[in-house]
Amino acid sequence: MAYFTKDYLDFFIELAANNHKEWFDSNRKRYESSVKKPFADFVQTFINHLAKSHPGFKDLTASECIFRINRDIRFSKDKTPYKLLCSAVVAPNGKKSKSIHGVYFEFGPEAVRVYGGIYEIDKDDLYAVREGIAMNQKEFNTLIADKTFVDIFGEVRGERNKIAPKELKEAVEKQPYILNKQWYFMTEFDSDLILQDHLLETLDSCFQAGLPLETFFNKFIQRS
């Protein structure tokens, strides 16, 4: 089954040329029916799908996972008020999740983008992950070289420090990823995927491909 109509994409295309409150208010009912509700329904369907094999998602609701369409313009030169896409993070505690066992995705008229891994992390957990990679290089190397992972995501991304902590210098020579400040991965599909019957299955394949590496990272992240 298709989860969205073409008006989902058309709404954002038109919003791009009319990104102001007056236009949005006059098209609010259209937004509710063609964008907000279908996206929330899809996110909940995806949560329920994952919960069948991953109990950590069982009590999660779409509202805990979906980000607002309103942009935070307080510190931005771009004062347009609305995002040109819908986005959500499906993880055991939704947007509040500290573990990275999950998947973040954006649906917009330019592309479908799917992300996993670590993007934001505090100082203690950052060091713990670095140490975890250093002490388990063989396992980490196997995970990032896995054919399914590489076919879907290509490689691990993220900003990297130039200088290694003294105690990790020897390990960094063998595995430069230890210097990363982030370890995330992403893939992109044509926006036409939003209108296809296999949208859920495609997201599920991304989740499954990233899961082994996320499980590896989570062994070192402290969760309260």
XYZ file of C-alpha atoms in Angstrom:
224
model
C 0.000 0.000 0.000
C 1.065 3.596 -0.611
C 1.226 5.697 2.553
C 1.199 9.161 0.951
C -0.418 10.951 -1.966
C 1.320 13.237 -4.433
C -0.058 16.212 -2.517
C 2.433 15.449 0.257
C 5.234 16.429 -2.128
C 3.256 19.207 -3.803
C 2.570 20.855 -0.448
C 6.282 21.250 0.312
C 7.102 22.362 -3.237
C 4.519 25.149 -2.906
C 5.612 25.947 0.646
C 9.163 26.534 -0.621
C 7.864 29.456 -2.685
C 5.494 30.692 0.038
C 7.308 30.073 3.298
C 5.379 32.439 5.546
C 2.637 32.140 8.144
C -0.133 33.594 5.992
C 0.235 30.944 3.296
C 0.649 28.166 5.837
C -2.470 29.245 7.742
C -4.538 29.316 4.563
C -3.281 25.806 3.708
C -3.402 24.400 7.236
C -6.234 21.943 6.573
C -4.349 20.661 3.556
C -1.230 20.298 5.704
C -3.175 18.356 8.323
C -4.755 15.957 5.809
C -1.972 15.504 3.230
C 1.155 15.863 5.350
C 0.852 15.755 9.138
C -1.615 12.883 9.557
C -0.177 10.593 6.849
C 3.327 11.114 8.236
C 2.219 10.378 11.817
C 0.322 7.292 10.620
C 3.372 6.053 8.734
C 5.698 6.602 11.695
C 3.341 4.666 13.963
C 3.068 1.864 11.404
C 6.850 1.698 11.220
C 7.130 1.640 15.029
C 4.609 -1.197 15.230
C 6.515 -3.074 12.538
C 9.819 -2.810 14.437
C 8.157 -3.705 17.748
C 7.275 -7.165 16.408
C 10.926 -8.187 16.652
C 12.325 -5.473 18.950
C 10.327 -5.143 22.205
C 12.069 -1.864 23.070
C 9.786 -0.125 20.574
C 6.585 -1.656 21.950
C 5.173 1.325 23.877
C 6.614 4.037 21.648
C 4.222 6.497 19.992
C 4.654 8.542 16.832
C 4.258 11.802 18.738
C 7.370 10.950 20.778
C 9.393 10.580 17.572
C 8.251 13.326 15.195
C 9.988 16.687 15.024
C 8.025 19.907 14.617
C 7.697 21.453 11.184
C 8.484 24.847 12.697
C 12.105 25.918 12.345
C 14.077 27.329 15.269
C 14.935 30.737 13.837
C 16.257 32.395 17.018
C 19.917 32.222 15.992
C 19.533 31.796 12.248
C 19.916 34.351 9.465
C 17.265 32.393 7.564
C 13.979 33.511 9.127
C 11.649 31.327 7.060
C 9.397 29.713 9.676
C 8.823 26.213 8.289
C 10.924 23.205 7.329
C 10.449 21.818 3.826
C 10.196 18.223 4.987
C 8.912 15.986 7.770
C 11.369 14.173 10.019
C 11.337 11.657 12.854
C 13.689 9.549 14.928
C 12.390 6.084 15.763
C 14.423 4.964 18.773
C 13.339 3.299 22.049
C 12.714 6.660 23.761
C 11.990 8.669 20.657
C 13.493 12.164 20.555
C 14.637 11.758 24.172
C 16.547 8.550 23.511
C 20.159 8.532 24.633
C 20.882 5.162 23.096
C 21.406 5.211 19.345
C 19.488 2.010 18.665
C 17.177 3.435 16.012
C 16.845 5.349 12.762
C 16.307 9.009 11.795
C 14.614 9.876 8.509
C 13.485 12.890 6.492
C 10.805 12.886 3.801
C 10.896 15.883 1.474
C 10.435 16.752 -2.211
C 14.201 16.711 -2.798
C 14.945 13.277 -1.325
C 14.316 10.645 1.313
C 17.283 10.618 3.688
C 17.921 7.954 6.312
C 20.516 8.228 9.088
C 21.878 6.064 11.866
C 24.778 5.960 14.294
C 26.078 8.679 16.614
C 25.658 12.364 15.791
C 25.594 14.031 19.222
C 27.331 12.555 22.251
C 28.580 13.878 25.577
C 32.241 13.968 26.573
C 32.264 10.865 28.772
C 30.427 8.721 26.237
C 32.640 10.042 23.441
C 35.726 8.768 25.216
C 34.006 5.486 26.075
C 33.160 4.833 22.410
C 36.692 5.712 21.323
C 38.102 3.349 23.915
C 35.574 0.691 22.879
C 36.664 0.887 19.245
C 40.332 0.806 20.254
C 39.822 -2.320 22.377
C 37.601 -4.053 19.802
C 39.103 -3.087 16.461
C 38.569 -6.435 14.778
C 34.833 -6.397 15.551
C 34.472 -2.743 14.522
C 36.367 -3.304 11.258
C 34.161 -6.271 10.418
C 30.987 -4.247 11.023
C 31.968 -1.258 8.879
C 33.113 -3.557 6.063
C 29.923 -5.641 6.059
C 28.597 -5.855 2.498
C 25.006 -4.927 3.361
C 26.146 -1.938 5.414
C 28.474 -0.734 2.663
C 25.885 -1.259 -0.085
C 23.327 0.883 1.756
C 25.390 3.465 3.646
C 28.826 3.372 2.084
C 30.907 4.465 5.039
C 30.868 5.918 8.543
C 30.961 9.729 8.587
C 31.660 12.421 11.156
C 34.026 15.174 12.232
C 37.408 14.011 13.444
C 39.965 15.363 15.921
C 43.470 15.927 14.596
C 45.262 14.949 17.794
C 44.811 11.611 19.563
C 44.847 11.206 23.339
C 48.243 9.872 24.369
C 46.861 6.542 25.543
C 45.072 5.946 22.199
C 47.810 7.026 19.770
C 48.980 3.498 18.994
C 45.401 2.317 18.336
C 44.660 5.357 16.137
C 47.526 4.405 13.833
C 45.641 1.199 13.055
C 42.111 2.640 13.115
C 41.722 6.413 12.430
C 37.971 6.268 13.172
C 38.928 6.352 16.870
C 39.555 10.086 16.411
C 35.979 10.747 15.285
C 33.714 13.046 17.299
C 30.722 11.520 15.494
C 30.092 8.123 13.939
C 27.020 8.443 11.768
C 25.987 6.966 8.454
C 23.373 7.999 5.939
C 21.806 7.104 2.631
C 19.574 8.933 0.205
C 16.740 7.879 -2.113
C 14.745 9.704 -4.760
C 11.709 11.482 -3.305
C 9.460 9.305 -5.455
C 10.042 6.558 -2.863
C 7.597 8.431 -0.584
C 4.772 7.457 -2.946
C 5.806 3.813 -3.332
C 4.347 0.714 -1.702
C 7.789 -0.469 -0.520
C 8.597 2.649 1.532
C 8.335 0.823 4.873
C 10.379 -2.120 3.654
C 13.110 0.226 2.429
C 13.334 1.965 5.806
C 13.363 -1.396 7.543
C 16.292 -2.548 5.389
C 18.197 0.603 6.424
C 17.415 -0.021 10.086
C 18.538 -3.652 9.862
C 21.755 -2.717 8.019
C 22.748 -0.190 10.679
C 21.621 -2.205 13.700
C 24.804 -4.288 14.248
C 27.012 -1.182 14.334
C 24.573 0.699 16.580
C 24.453 -2.298 18.914
C 28.255 -2.194 19.050
C 28.250 1.521 19.979
C 25.579 1.025 22.621
C 27.794 -1.374 24.549
C 29.881 1.644 25.577
C 27.254 4.366 26.034
C 25.919 4.878 29.546
C 22.147 5.170 29.591
C 20.181 6.448 32.560
